PDB file of C-alpha atoms in Angstrom:
ATOM      1  CA  ILE A   1     -79.873 266.855 -73.953  1.00 36.00           C
ATOM      2  CA  ARG A   2     -79.154 270.257 -72.491  1.00 36.00           C
ATOM      3  CA  SER A   3     -81.744 272.437 -71.046  1.00 39.00           C
ATOM      4  CA  GLY A   4     -80.863 275.692 -69.672  1.00 46.00           C
ATOM      5  CA  GLY A   5     -77.165 274.833 -69.583  1.00 46.00           C
ATOM      6  CA  ALA A   6     -77.586 271.705 -67.605  1.00 45.00           C
ATOM      7  CA  LEU A   7     -77.482 268.084 -68.751  1.00 39.00           C
ATOM      8  CA  GLU A   8     -80.705 266.192 -68.457  1.00 37.00           C
ATOM      9  CA  LYS A   9     -81.184 262.456 -68.655  1.00 34.00           C
ATOM     10  CA  LYS A  10     -83.360 261.668 -71.622  1.00 35.00           C
ATOM     11  CA  GLN A  11     -86.656 259.816 -70.345  1.00 35.00           C
ATOM     12  CA  SER A  12     -87.521 256.510 -71.662  1.00 33.00           C
ATOM     13  CA  PRO A  13     -85.259 256.125 -74.730  1.00 37.00           C
ATOM     14  CA  ILE A  14     -87.107 254.131 -77.105  1.00 36.00           C
ATOM     15  CA  TYR A  15     -85.093 253.805 -80.361  1.00 38.00           C
ATOM     16  CA  GLU A  16     -86.665 252.872 -83.790  1.00 40.00           C
ATOM     17  CA  SER A  17     -85.096 251.182 -86.831  1.00 41.00           C
ATOM     18  CA  GLY A  18     -82.904 253.430 -88.989  1.00 41.00           C
ATOM     19  CA  GLY A  19     -79.236 253.588 -89.866  1.00 40.00           C
ATOM     20  CA  SER A  20     -77.234 252.022 -87.198  1.00 38.00           C
ATOM     21  CA  ILE A  21     -79.675 252.744 -84.416  1.00 39.00           C
ATOM     22  CA  ARG A  22     -80.815 249.481 -82.928  1.00 42.00           C
ATOM     23  CA  ILE A  23     -84.481 248.518 -82.217  1.00 42.00           C
ATOM     24  CA  LEU A  24     -85.344 248.764 -78.530  1.00 44.00           C
ATOM     25  CA  ARG A  25     -89.072 248.461 -77.528  1.00 46.00           C
ATOM     26  CA  ARG A  26     -90.536 249.208 -74.209  1.00 46.00           C
ATOM     27  CA  LYS A  27     -91.712 245.904 -72.805  1.00 49.00           C
ATOM     28  CA  GLY A  28     -93.466 245.817 -69.389  1.00 49.00           C
ATOM     29  CA  ASP A  29     -90.860 246.715 -66.906  1.00 52.00           C
ATOM     30  CA  GLY A  30     -87.739 247.079 -69.171  1.00 57.00           C
ATOM     31  CA  PHE A  31     -86.559 247.260 -72.674  1.00 70.00           C
ATOM     32  CA  SER A  32     -86.473 244.337 -75.086  1.00 80.00           C
ATOM     33  CA  MET A  33     -84.637 243.929 -78.325  1.00 92.00           C
ATOM     34  CA  THR A  34     -85.922 242.098 -81.264  1.00 95.00           C
ATOM     35  CA  ALA A  35     -83.911 239.086 -82.832  1.00 96.00           C
ATOM     36  CA  ASP A  36     -83.294 241.436 -85.688  1.00 96.00           C
ATOM     37  CA  ALA A  37     -81.701 244.135 -83.612  1.00 95.00           C
ATOM     38  CA  ILE A  38     -79.370 241.414 -82.041  1.00 96.00           C
ATOM     39  CA  PHE A  39     -78.652 240.099 -85.588  1.00 96.00           C
ATOM     40  CA  ASN A  40     -77.616 243.523 -86.564  1.00 95.00           C
ATOM     41  CA  SER A  41     -75.178 243.593 -83.825  1.00 94.00           C
ATOM     42  CA  VAL A  42     -73.861 240.243 -84.740  1.00 95.00           C
ATOM     43  CA  ILE A  43     -73.410 241.243 -88.389  1.00 94.00           C
ATOM     44  CA  ALA A  44     -71.601 244.550 -87.377  1.00 93.00           C
ATOM     45  CA  LEU A  45     -69.184 242.431 -85.144  1.00 93.00           C
ATOM     46  CA  MET A  46     -68.378 240.197 -87.979  1.00 91.00           C
ATOM     47  CA  PHE A  47     -67.616 243.208 -90.164  1.00 89.00           C
ATOM     48  CA  SER A  48     -70.178 242.105 -92.604  1.00 88.00           C
ATOM     49  CA  GLU A  49     -72.853 244.102 -94.695  1.00 89.00           C
ATOM     50  CA  GLU A  50     -76.485 244.093 -94.416  1.00 87.00           C
ATOM     51  CA  SER A  51     -76.625 242.151 -97.765  1.00 89.00           C
ATOM     52  CA  ASP A  52     -74.769 239.261 -96.039  1.00 89.00           C
ATOM     53  CA  LYS A  53     -77.741 238.677 -93.448  1.00 92.00           C
ATOM     54  CA  ASN A  54     -79.447 236.312 -95.771  1.00 91.00           C
ATOM     55  CA  ASP A  55     -76.248 234.021 -95.754  1.00 91.00           C
ATOM     56  CA  TYR A  56     -76.381 233.961 -91.914  1.00 92.00           C
ATOM     57  CA  ARG A  57     -80.072 234.125 -91.136  1.00 92.00           C
ATOM     58  CA  ASP A  58     -80.892 230.473 -90.369  1.00 91.00           C
ATOM     59  CA  LYS A  59     -77.584 229.903 -88.530  1.00 94.00           C
ATOM     60  CA  PHE A  60     -78.090 232.951 -86.563  1.00 96.00           C
ATOM     61  CA  LEU A  61     -81.664 231.969 -85.273  1.00 96.00           C
ATOM     62  CA  ALA A  62     -80.096 228.397 -84.294  1.00 96.00           C
ATOM     63  CA  GLN A  63     -77.248 230.145 -82.403  1.00 97.00           C
ATOM     64  CA  LEU A  64     -79.644 232.593 -80.911  1.00 98.00           C
ATOM     65  CA  ASN A  65     -81.756 229.838 -79.420  1.00 98.00           C
ATOM     66  CA  MET A  66     -78.788 228.111 -78.204  1.00 97.00           C
ATOM     67  CA  LYS A  67     -77.472 231.079 -76.567  1.00 97.00           C
ATOM     68  CA  LEU A  68     -80.770 231.723 -74.853  1.00 98.00           C
ATOM     69  CA  GLU A  69     -80.540 228.475 -73.367  1.00 97.00           C
ATOM     70  CA  GLU A  70     -76.920 228.954 -72.202  1.00 96.00           C
ATOM     71  CA  THR A  71     -77.732 232.334 -70.660  1.00 96.00           C
ATOM     72  CA  PHE A  72     -80.935 231.335 -69.118  1.00 96.00           C
ATOM     73  CA  GLN A  73     -79.676 230.983 -65.418  1.00 94.00           C
ATOM     74  CA  LEU A  74     -77.823 234.254 -65.869  1.00 94.00           C
ATOM     75  CA  ASN A  75     -80.869 236.021 -67.102  1.00 95.00           C
ATOM     76  CA  ASN A  76     -82.949 234.945 -64.287  1.00 94.00           C
ATOM     77  CA  SER A  77     -80.212 235.822 -61.722  1.00 93.00           C
ATOM     78  CA  LEU A  78     -80.368 239.366 -63.187  1.00 93.00           C
ATOM     79  CA  ARG A  79     -84.273 239.316 -63.021  1.00 93.00           C
ATOM     80  CA  VAL A  80     -84.221 238.278 -59.397  1.00 92.00           C
ATOM     81  CA  TYR A  81     -81.544 240.878 -58.418  1.00 91.00           C
ATOM     82  CA  LYS A  82     -83.805 243.546 -60.169  1.00 91.00           C
ATOM     83  CA  GLY A  83     -86.879 242.323 -58.073  1.00 92.00           C
ATOM     84  CA  LYS A  84     -88.534 240.684 -61.164  1.00 93.00           C
ATOM     85  CA  GLU A  85     -90.113 237.170 -61.582  1.00 94.00           C
ATOM     86  CA  GLU A  86     -87.947 234.455 -63.057  1.00 94.00           C
ATOM     87  CA  LEU A  87     -88.819 233.258 -66.446  1.00 96.00           C
ATOM     88  CA  PRO A  88     -90.184 229.663 -66.459  1.00 96.00           C
ATOM     89  CA  GLU A  89     -88.016 228.709 -69.479  1.00 96.00           C
ATOM     90  CA  PRO A  90     -85.832 230.151 -72.251  1.00 96.00           C
ATOM     91  CA  PRO A  91     -87.875 231.707 -75.207  1.00 96.00           C
ATOM     92  CA  TRP A  92     -87.927 229.993 -78.452  1.00 97.00           C
ATOM     93  CA  ILE A  93     -87.297 232.481 -81.143  1.00 97.00           C
ATOM     94  CA  THR A  94     -88.472 231.534 -84.795  1.00 96.00           C
ATOM     95  CA  ASP A  95     -88.657 234.965 -86.456  1.00 95.00           C
ATOM     96  CA  LEU A  96     -86.481 237.938 -86.545  1.00 96.00           C
ATOM     97  CA  THR A  97     -89.402 240.241 -85.587  1.00 95.00           C
ATOM     98  CA  GLU A  98     -89.853 238.680 -82.260  1.00 95.00           C
ATOM     99  CA  GLU A  99     -88.779 240.342 -78.952  1.00 94.00           C
ATOM    100  CA  VAL A 100     -86.318 238.259 -77.082  1.00 95.00           C
ATOM    101  CA  GLY A 101     -87.386 239.304 -73.582  1.00 94.00           C
ATOM    102  CA  TYR A 102     -84.110 238.857 -71.738  1.00 95.00           C
ATOM    103  CA  GLU A 103     -82.594 241.488 -69.550  1.00 95.00           C
ATOM    104  CA  PHE A 104     -80.907 244.322 -71.330  1.00 91.00           C
ATOM    105  CA  GLU A 105     -77.337 243.475 -70.334  1.00 91.00           C
ATOM    106  CA  VAL A 106     -77.749 239.984 -71.811  1.00 95.00           C
ATOM    107  CA  GLU A 107     -79.427 241.063 -75.192  1.00 94.00           C
ATOM    108  CA  ARG A 108     -77.073 244.008 -75.825  1.00 92.00           C
ATOM    109  CA  SER A 109     -73.686 242.555 -75.172  1.00 92.00           C
ATOM    110  CA  LEU A 110     -73.598 239.021 -74.335  1.00 96.00           C
ATOM    111  CA  LEU A 111     -75.716 237.545 -76.966  1.00 97.00           C
ATOM    112  CA  PRO A 112     -74.069 239.247 -80.018  1.00 96.00           C
ATOM    113  CA  LEU A 113     -70.677 238.491 -78.618  1.00 95.00           C
ATOM    114  CA  GLY A 114     -71.394 234.833 -78.207  1.00 96.00           C
ATOM    115  CA  ILE A 115     -73.137 234.357 -81.515  1.00 96.00           C
ATOM    116  CA  ALA A 116     -70.673 236.539 -83.568  1.00 94.00           C
ATOM    117  CA  GLY A 117     -67.823 234.464 -82.078  1.00 93.00           C
ATOM    118  CA  ASP A 118     -69.384 231.204 -83.100  1.00 92.00           C
ATOM    119  CA  LEU A 119     -70.711 232.463 -86.662  1.00 88.00           C
ATOM    120  CA  TYR A 120     -67.577 234.241 -87.481  1.00 86.00           C
ATOM    121  CA  VAL A 121     -65.090 231.577 -86.859  1.00 75.00           C
ATOM    122  CA  ASP A 122     -64.850 230.193 -90.413  1.00 73.00           C
ATOM    123  CA  ASP A 123     -64.438 233.456 -91.964  1.00 73.00           C
ATOM    124  CA  ASP A 124     -62.262 235.086 -89.402  1.00 66.00           C
ATOM    125  CA  GLU A 125     -58.799 235.660 -90.560  1.00 71.00           C
ATOM    126  CA  THR A 126     -57.734 237.909 -87.468  1.00 77.00           C
ATOM    127  CA  GLY A 127     -58.610 235.729 -84.549  1.00 79.00           C
ATOM    128  CA  ILE A 128     -61.108 238.128 -83.264  1.00 83.00           C
ATOM    129  CA  SER A 129     -63.803 235.513 -83.095  1.00 84.00           C
ATOM    130  CA  ASN A 130     -61.790 233.919 -80.167  1.00 85.00           C
ATOM    131  CA  ASP A 131     -61.822 237.304 -78.302  1.00 88.00           C
ATOM    132  CA  TYR A 132     -65.583 237.456 -78.839  1.00 92.00           C
ATOM    133  CA  ARG A 133     -66.083 234.003 -77.436  1.00 90.00           C
ATOM    134  CA  GLU A 134     -63.843 234.924 -74.473  1.00 93.00           C
ATOM    135  CA  ARG A 135     -65.688 238.067 -73.694  1.00 94.00           C
ATOM    136  CA  TYR A 136     -68.920 236.111 -73.922  1.00 94.00           C
ATOM    137  CA  GLN A 137     -67.814 233.470 -71.542  1.00 93.00           C
ATOM    138  CA  ALA A 138     -66.332 236.235 -69.024  1.00 92.00           C
ATOM    139  CA  GLY A 139     -69.333 238.303 -69.262  1.00 92.00           C
ATOM    140  CA  ILE A 140     -71.513 235.383 -68.103  1.00 92.00           C
ATOM    141  CA  LEU A 141     -69.463 235.126 -65.122  1.00 89.00           C
ATOM    142  CA  SER A 142     -69.263 238.816 -64.315  1.00 87.00           C
ATOM    143  CA  LYS A 143     -72.817 239.747 -64.899  1.00 89.00           C
ATOM    144  CA  ALA A 144     -74.281 236.816 -62.886  1.00 83.00           C
ATOM    145  CA  ARG A 145     -75.930 237.817 -59.529  1.00 79.00           C
ATOM    146  CA  ALA A 146     -76.018 235.599 -56.676  1.00 67.00           C
ATOM    147  CA  GLU A 147     -77.231 235.727 -53.184  1.00 61.00           C
ATOM    148  CA  TRP A 148     -75.151 233.969 -50.551  1.00 59.00           C
ATOM    149  CA  THR A 149     -76.547 232.241 -47.467  1.00 61.00           C
ATOM    150  CA  GLU A 150     -75.239 230.326 -44.568  1.00 68.00           C
ATOM    151  CA  CYS A 151     -75.730 226.579 -45.067  1.00 69.00           C
ATOM    152  CA  GLY A 152     -75.189 225.402 -41.456  1.00 68.00           C
ATOM    153  CA  VAL A 153     -73.035 222.522 -42.567  1.00 67.00           C
ATOM    154  CA  GLU A 154     -70.460 221.423 -39.782  1.00 63.00           C
TER     155      GLU A 154
END
């Protein structure tokens, strides 16, 4: 946004559903995506149409819950790094309208890549699902935050 010729950072961007814009809602100390917003990203990565969502809905929710378990430690490492409390356990998502509640880095990039890589494998004629799975795995490693301490082992 320009104001008086200078660029200004848009304050508290909250996006609503519409077109290709994803649903982001302010949640406590950050933004949280709904399961449906993540699903829309997955559908886009699979080069599918909105009308294809019904074919993948049940598989998506199963995959989402599995990926939430797989990225649980990563998400908590990001939370601790940001000075937030750890989550006691991964959320269990049963409806597309639910907010996932993970850190933005996990919700926006890793979850869609991991899920699309797994769901798209049967219909993929290009091999891009392998790329998505590799980027998901690499993202888990690159985004994790750790604090190193001396162990005193001799």
